[in-house]
Amino acid sequence: MIKKGIPLILLFLMTFYSTKAQSIDALRKRIEKVLEDKSATVGIAIRGVNPQDTISINGNKHLPMQSVFKYHLALAALHQVDQGKLSLDKVVSIDKELMESYKHLWSPLRKKYPNGAKITLADIIKNTVAWSDNVGCDVLFKLLGGTDKVESYIHEIGIEDIAIVHTEIVMQAEWQNQYENWTTAKAANQFLQLFFENTDNLLSNESYNFLLNVLKGTKTGQQSIRGLLPKETIVAHKTGYSGKNDNGLTGALNNIGIVFLPDNSYFYLSVLVSDSKESDETNRKIIAEIAKLTWDYFKNQ
């Protein structure tokens, strides 16, 4: 009886995984249809709760992150909080001169405090991640000892395909500098998973919940991953955007995140749109359509 049952079990498993493979392949083909007429390099990584539900398109390409790295930076800062080297209550002084030196860059903090201010580390992290604040970003880099310290920490926790070389102000000084702050779509997804699963107790419960709530409250990128999803959808995400150069080229328009489904399951999605000749609207729509197709796939599982 047992010997007769084994082939049936194997047949069931083979059929199950074959069906899953065919299903995820159908999603891949729909995504490829979105990309087929676009003048852009698009790196995509998708992973569901089931390891079989994985897609990578240009997933190993080194693509510029832009502000996506502020998520990595925040996690590195919270690691130091957990080590007792920093505190979320720590008050950091940002003077008027520093604020003025960032007047050409996006900074809600600078707009709110043009003459400088004393701000807690918690508020700096919130502004850096949720609002993609550039002053806050570089203040964090200084507190942590520079980009090399942050990059080393990210490598130490297992994310190898990433380079964090320049602060925001340096990255924005020359167009080509953004390409030296790179990651891959697969590494971006790996980082999302590492954080969300809190692998090896990466962060304390307090730091973990703090960062997860900040990511869920991200204010940028409302037309990207969130663009075509139901309004009530919870997405913990981070964006990155280069703007366009004089030739109309977009170096990066990115969105990576954890998307939560109505049944409390979730999927990881990283889309890095690089060297695009398309409009910003089209670039955001690429991400939005991929997110919606992926949502539909997992919702119907």
GROMACS .gro file of C-alpha atoms in nm:
model
  301
    1MET     CA    1   0.000   0.000   0.000
    2ILE     CA    2   0.277   0.245   0.094
    3LYS     CA    3   0.474   0.167  -0.221
    4LYS     CA    4   0.167   0.226  -0.435
    5GLY     CA    5   0.096   0.554  -0.254
    6ILE     CA    6   0.436   0.711  -0.312
    7PRO     CA    7   0.395   0.764  -0.688
    8LEU     CA    8   0.055   0.924  -0.626
    9ILE     CA    9   0.205   1.168  -0.377
   10LEU     CA   10   0.486   1.248  -0.615
   11LEU     CA   11   0.239   1.294  -0.898
   12PHE     CA   12   0.035   1.532  -0.682
   13LEU     CA   13   0.341   1.738  -0.589
   14MET     CA   14   0.462   1.748  -0.948
   15THR     CA   15   0.119   1.859  -1.067
   16PHE     CA   16   0.089   2.120  -0.791
   17TYR     CA   17   0.425   2.280  -0.858
   18SER     CA   18   0.379   2.257  -1.234
   19THR     CA   19   0.046   2.442  -1.202
   20LYS     CA   20   0.205   2.705  -0.980
   21ALA     CA   21   0.492   2.749  -1.225
   22GLN     CA   22   0.249   2.790  -1.513
   23SER     CA   23   0.049   3.041  -1.312
   24ILE     CA   24   0.348   3.256  -1.212
   25ASP     CA   25   0.470   3.232  -1.571
   26ALA     CA   26   0.140   3.383  -1.685
   27LEU     CA   27   0.204   3.676  -1.450
   28ARG     CA   28   0.552   3.715  -1.593
   29LYS     CA   29   0.411   3.730  -1.946
   30ARG     CA   30   0.159   3.998  -1.846
   31ILE     CA   31   0.438   4.205  -1.693
   32GLU     CA   32   0.655   4.161  -2.000
   33LYS     CA   33   0.362   4.293  -2.204
   34VAL     CA   34   0.368   4.611  -1.994
   35LEU     CA   35   0.739   4.656  -2.067
   36GLU     CA   36   0.755   4.561  -2.435
   37ASP     CA   37   0.713   4.910  -2.585
   38LYS     CA   38   0.892   5.109  -2.313
   39SER     CA   39   1.222   5.286  -2.369
   40ALA     CA   40   1.366   5.210  -2.026
   41THR     CA   41   1.562   4.951  -1.833
   42VAL     CA   42   1.333   4.805  -1.569
   43GLY     CA   43   1.456   4.579  -1.291
   44ILE     CA   44   1.181   4.377  -1.123
   45ALA     CA   45   1.175   4.134  -0.833
   46ILE     CA   46   0.859   3.976  -0.692
   47ARG     CA   47   0.827   3.725  -0.411
   48GLY     CA   48   0.523   3.590  -0.234
   49VAL     CA   49   0.497   3.399   0.091
   50ASN     CA   50   0.543   3.078  -0.107
   51PRO     CA   51   0.901   3.064  -0.245
   52GLN     CA   52   0.757   2.923  -0.569
   53ASP     CA   53   0.591   3.259  -0.630
   54THR     CA   54   0.902   3.440  -0.745
   55ILE     CA   55   0.974   3.649  -1.053
   56SER     CA   56   1.289   3.832  -1.157
   57ILE     CA   57   1.321   4.043  -1.471
   58ASN     CA   58   1.658   4.218  -1.507
   59GLY     CA   59   1.683   4.128  -1.139
   60ASN     CA   60   2.063   4.125  -1.126
   61LYS     CA   61   2.124   4.452  -1.310
   62HIS     CA   62   2.305   4.724  -1.114
   63LEU     CA   63   2.062   5.015  -1.119
   64PRO     CA   64   2.072   5.352  -0.939
   65MET     CA   65   1.878   5.361  -0.612
   66GLN     CA   66   1.834   5.732  -0.554
   67SER     CA   67   1.638   5.776  -0.228
   68VAL     CA   68   1.558   5.407  -0.188
   69PHE     CA   69   1.881   5.392   0.014
   70LYS     CA   70   1.720   5.604   0.286
   71TYR     CA   71   1.537   5.287   0.393
   72HIS     CA   72   1.870   5.106   0.434
   73LEU     CA   73   2.009   5.410   0.615
   74ALA     CA   74   1.717   5.413   0.860
   75LEU     CA   75   1.767   5.045   0.942
   76ALA     CA   76   2.138   5.107   1.004
   77ALA     CA   77   2.049   5.395   1.238
   78LEU     CA   78   1.802   5.180   1.431
   79HIS     CA   79   2.067   4.910   1.466
   80GLN     CA   80   2.279   5.166   1.650
   81VAL     CA   81   1.979   5.259   1.862
   82ASP     CA   82   1.946   4.893   1.961
   83GLN     CA   83   2.317   4.884   2.047
   84GLY     CA   84   2.274   5.181   2.278
   85LYS     CA   85   2.494   5.408   2.066
   86LEU     CA   86   2.200   5.629   1.970
   87SER     CA   87   1.851   5.694   2.106
   88LEU     CA   88   1.529   5.781   1.925
   89ASP     CA   89   1.493   6.059   2.184
   90LYS     CA   90   1.835   6.201   2.103
   91VAL     CA   91   1.806   6.569   2.009
   92VAL     CA   92   2.010   6.667   1.705
   93SER     CA   93   2.092   7.031   1.626
   94ILE     CA   94   2.067   7.133   1.261
   95ASP     CA   95   2.186   7.489   1.209
   96LYS     CA   96   2.070   7.750   0.961
   97GLU     CA   97   2.386   7.723   0.753
   98LEU     CA   98   2.329   7.353   0.692
   99MET     CA   99   1.966   7.413   0.603
  100GLU     CA  100   2.065   7.680   0.351
  101SER     CA  101   2.327   7.454   0.190
  102TYR     CA  102   2.041   7.220   0.089
  103LYS     CA  103   1.815   7.487  -0.058
  104HIS     CA  104   1.842   7.329  -0.404
  105LEU     CA  105   1.733   6.986  -0.273
  106TRP     CA  106   1.401   6.849  -0.153
  107SER     CA  107   1.365   6.893   0.223
  108PRO     CA  108   1.039   6.939   0.414
  109LEU     CA  109   1.256   6.986   0.724
  110ARG     CA  110   1.430   7.284   0.566
  111LYS     CA  111   1.097   7.435   0.463
  112LYS     CA  112   0.963   7.391   0.815
  113TYR     CA  113   1.280   7.507   0.992
  114PRO     CA  114   1.465   7.744   0.755
  115ASN     CA  115   1.659   7.895   1.045
  116GLY     CA  116   1.763   7.560   1.189
  117ALA     CA  117   1.614   7.351   1.467
  118LYS     CA  118   1.671   7.089   1.733
  119ILE     CA  119   1.501   6.768   1.619
  120THR     CA  120   1.481   6.421   1.772
  121LEU     CA  121   1.639   6.130   1.593
  122ALA     CA  122   1.293   5.971   1.564
  123ASP     CA  123   1.162   6.273   1.372
  124ILE     CA  124   1.470   6.281   1.149
  125ILE     CA  125   1.419   5.915   1.054
  126LYS     CA  126   1.046   5.970   0.995
  127ASN     CA  127   1.112   6.266   0.764
  128THR     CA  128   1.400   6.091   0.587
  129VAL     CA  129   1.195   5.780   0.505
  130ALA     CA  130   0.831   5.890   0.485
  131TRP     CA  131   0.900   6.225   0.317
  132SER     CA  132   1.238   6.138   0.157
  133ASP     CA  133   1.401   6.439   0.323
  134ASN     CA  134   1.754   6.510   0.199
  135VAL     CA  135   1.872   6.715   0.497
  136GLY     CA  136   1.761   6.440   0.732
  137CYS     CA  137   1.932   6.181   0.515
  138ASP     CA  138   2.273   6.343   0.531
  139VAL     CA  139   2.241   6.424   0.900
  140LEU     CA  140   2.188   6.050   0.955
  141PHE     CA  141   2.492   5.964   0.745
  142LYS     CA  142   2.701   6.198   0.960
  143LEU     CA  143   2.568   6.047   1.283
  144LEU     CA  144   2.650   5.697   1.161
  145GLY     CA  145   3.003   5.780   1.049
  146GLY     CA  146   2.956   5.813   0.674
  147THR     CA  147   2.839   5.616   0.374
  148ASP     CA  148   3.110   5.351   0.407
  149LYS     CA  149   2.991   5.261   0.757
  150VAL     CA  150   2.634   5.223   0.635
  151GLU     CA  151   2.737   5.020   0.331
  152SER     CA  152   2.953   4.791   0.548
  153TYR     CA  153   2.663   4.724   0.783
  154ILE     CA  154   2.426   4.640   0.496
  155HIS     CA  155   2.687   4.400   0.356
  156GLU     CA  156   2.735   4.244   0.700
  157ILE     CA  157   2.368   4.155   0.734
  158GLY     CA  158   2.379   3.971   0.404
  159ILE     CA  159   2.290   4.221   0.129
  160GLU     CA  160   2.586   4.207  -0.109
  161ASP     CA  161   2.450   4.359  -0.431
  162ILE     CA  162   2.443   4.718  -0.314
  163ALA     CA  163   2.680   5.014  -0.313
  164ILE     CA  164   2.628   5.324  -0.097
  165VAL     CA  165   2.908   5.561  -0.191
  166HIS     CA  166   2.763   5.914  -0.191
  167THR     CA  167   2.554   6.120   0.046
  168GLU     CA  168   2.249   6.289  -0.104
  169ILE     CA  169   2.420   6.624  -0.158
  170VAL     CA  170   2.715   6.460  -0.334
  171MET     CA  171   2.495   6.224  -0.534
  172GLN     CA  172   2.287   6.517  -0.663
  173ALA     CA  173   2.593   6.729  -0.750
  174GLU     CA  174   2.672   6.532  -1.068
  175TRP     CA  175   2.431   6.325  -1.280
  176GLN     CA  176   2.669   6.029  -1.306
  177ASN     CA  177   2.713   6.003  -0.929
  178GLN     CA  178   2.373   5.837  -0.888
  179TYR     CA  179   2.498   5.530  -1.077
  180GLU     CA  180   2.757   5.471  -0.804
  181ASN     CA  181   2.478   5.432  -0.547
  182TRP     CA  182   2.329   5.117  -0.691
  183THR     CA  183   2.144   4.801  -0.604
  184THR     CA  184   1.964   4.524  -0.790
  185ALA     CA  185   1.593   4.453  -0.783
  186LYS     CA  186   1.662   4.110  -0.631
  187ALA     CA  187   1.880   4.260  -0.357
  188ALA     CA  188   1.615   4.523  -0.285
  189ASN     CA  189   1.357   4.245  -0.239
  190GLN     CA  190   1.602   4.050  -0.026
  191PHE     CA  191   1.640   4.353   0.198
  192LEU     CA  192   1.262   4.391   0.229
  193GLN     CA  193   1.232   4.027   0.331
  194LEU     CA  194   1.527   4.044   0.573
  195PHE     CA  195   1.368   4.338   0.749
  196PHE     CA  196   1.005   4.222   0.749
  197GLU     CA  197   1.088   3.874   0.876
  198ASN     CA  198   1.330   4.037   1.123
  199THR     CA  199   1.581   3.768   1.039
  200ASP     CA  200   1.812   3.678   1.329
  201ASN     CA  201   1.644   3.947   1.540
  202LEU     CA  202   1.785   4.214   1.313
  203LEU     CA  203   1.607   4.484   1.516
  204SER     CA  204   1.448   4.501   1.857
  205ASN     CA  205   1.068   4.486   1.864
  206GLU     CA  206   1.051   4.859   1.935
  207SER     CA  207   1.281   4.955   1.647
  208TYR     CA  208   1.115   4.705   1.412
  209ASN     CA  209   0.764   4.838   1.476
  210PHE     CA  210   0.887   5.196   1.453
  211LEU     CA  211   1.038   5.147   1.108
  212LEU     CA  212   0.750   4.934   0.978
  213ASN     CA  213   0.501   5.206   1.075
  214VAL     CA  214   0.719   5.474   0.916
  215LEU     CA  215   0.732   5.274   0.591
  216LYS     CA  216   0.355   5.226   0.599
  217GLY     CA  217   0.322   5.603   0.633
  218THR     CA  218   0.539   5.688   0.330
  219LYS     CA  219   0.397   5.998   0.161
  220THR     CA  220   0.591   5.987  -0.165
  221GLY     CA  221   0.515   5.762  -0.463
  222GLN     CA  222   0.138   5.761  -0.433
  223GLN     CA  223   0.103   5.696  -0.807
  224SER     CA  224   0.359   5.416  -0.821
  225ILE     CA  225   0.303   5.090  -0.629
  226ARG     CA  226  -0.011   5.232  -0.470
  227GLY     CA  227  -0.137   5.389  -0.793
  228LEU     CA  228  -0.386   5.122  -0.910
  229LEU     CA  229  -0.439   4.931  -0.586
  230PRO     CA  230  -0.751   4.967  -0.371
  231LYS     CA  231  -0.722   5.285  -0.161
  232GLU     CA  232  -0.735   5.094   0.166
  233THR     CA  233  -0.435   4.878   0.073
  234ILE     CA  234  -0.150   4.888   0.324
  235VAL     CA  235   0.190   4.927   0.160
  236ALA     CA  236   0.519   4.962   0.350
  237HIS     CA  237   0.743   5.118   0.087
  238LYS     CA  238   1.023   5.352  -0.016
  239THR     CA  239   1.070   5.553  -0.332
  240GLY     CA  240   1.360   5.700  -0.525
  241TYR     CA  241   1.360   5.959  -0.804
  242SER     CA  242   1.636   6.131  -1.001
  243GLY     CA  243   1.441   6.382  -1.205
  244LYS     CA  244   1.535   6.428  -1.570
  245ASN     CA  245   1.861   6.550  -1.720
  246ASP     CA  246   1.892   6.802  -2.004
  247ASN     CA  247   1.835   6.523  -2.257
  248GLY     CA  248   1.505   6.423  -2.099
  249LEU     CA  249   1.647   6.103  -1.950
  250THR     CA  250   1.524   5.978  -1.613
  251GLY     CA  251   1.809   5.807  -1.427
  252ALA     CA  252   1.582   5.643  -1.172
  253LEU     CA  253   1.217   5.628  -1.073
  254ASN     CA  254   1.193   5.349  -0.818
  255ASN     CA  255   0.955   5.199  -0.567
  256ILE     CA  256   1.016   4.899  -0.343
  257GLY     CA  257   0.775   4.771  -0.083
  258ILE     CA  258   0.575   4.512   0.105
  259VAL     CA  259   0.214   4.497  -0.017
  260PHE     CA  260  -0.048   4.355   0.218
  261LEU     CA  261  -0.349   4.167   0.085
  262PRO     CA  262  -0.701   4.160   0.239
  263ASP     CA  263  -0.637   3.815   0.391
  264ASN     CA  264  -0.326   3.951   0.572
  265SER     CA  265  -0.087   3.771   0.337
  266TYR     CA  266   0.165   3.984   0.153
  267PHE     CA  267   0.418   4.003  -0.125
  268TYR     CA  268   0.747   4.182  -0.178
  269LEU     CA  269   0.784   4.399  -0.487
  270SER     CA  270   1.082   4.596  -0.611
  271VAL     CA  271   1.065   4.790  -0.937
  272LEU     CA  272   1.361   5.002  -1.048
  273VAL     CA  273   1.297   5.206  -1.363
  274SER     CA  274   1.628   5.334  -1.501
  275ASP     CA  275   1.758   5.533  -1.799
  276SER     CA  276   1.405   5.594  -1.913
  277LYS     CA  277   1.311   5.814  -2.207
  278GLU     CA  278   0.947   5.790  -2.103
  279SER     CA  279   0.752   6.057  -1.918
  280ASP     CA  280   0.734   6.050  -1.539
  281GLU     CA  281   0.367   5.960  -1.572
  282THR     CA  282   0.455   5.658  -1.786
  283ASN     CA  283   0.735   5.552  -1.551
  284ARG     CA  284   0.498   5.560  -1.254
  285LYS     CA  285   0.234   5.377  -1.455
  286ILE     CA  286   0.483   5.097  -1.530
  287ILE     CA  287   0.525   5.042  -1.156
  288ALA     CA  288   0.153   5.080  -1.086
  289GLU     CA  289   0.054   4.828  -1.352
  290ILE     CA  290   0.311   4.574  -1.234
  291ALA     CA  291   0.185   4.617  -0.876
  292LYS     CA  292  -0.178   4.571  -0.984
  293LEU     CA  293  -0.102   4.261  -1.192
  294THR     CA  294   0.089   4.116  -0.898
  295TRP     CA  295  -0.191   4.207  -0.656
  296ASP     CA  296  -0.446   4.033  -0.877
  297TYR     CA  297  -0.228   3.723  -0.901
  298PHE     CA  298  -0.179   3.683  -0.526
  299LYS     CA  299  -0.534   3.787  -0.437
  300ASN     CA  300  -0.668   3.503  -0.651
  301GLN     CA  301  -0.440   3.236  -0.508
   0.00000   0.00000   0.00000
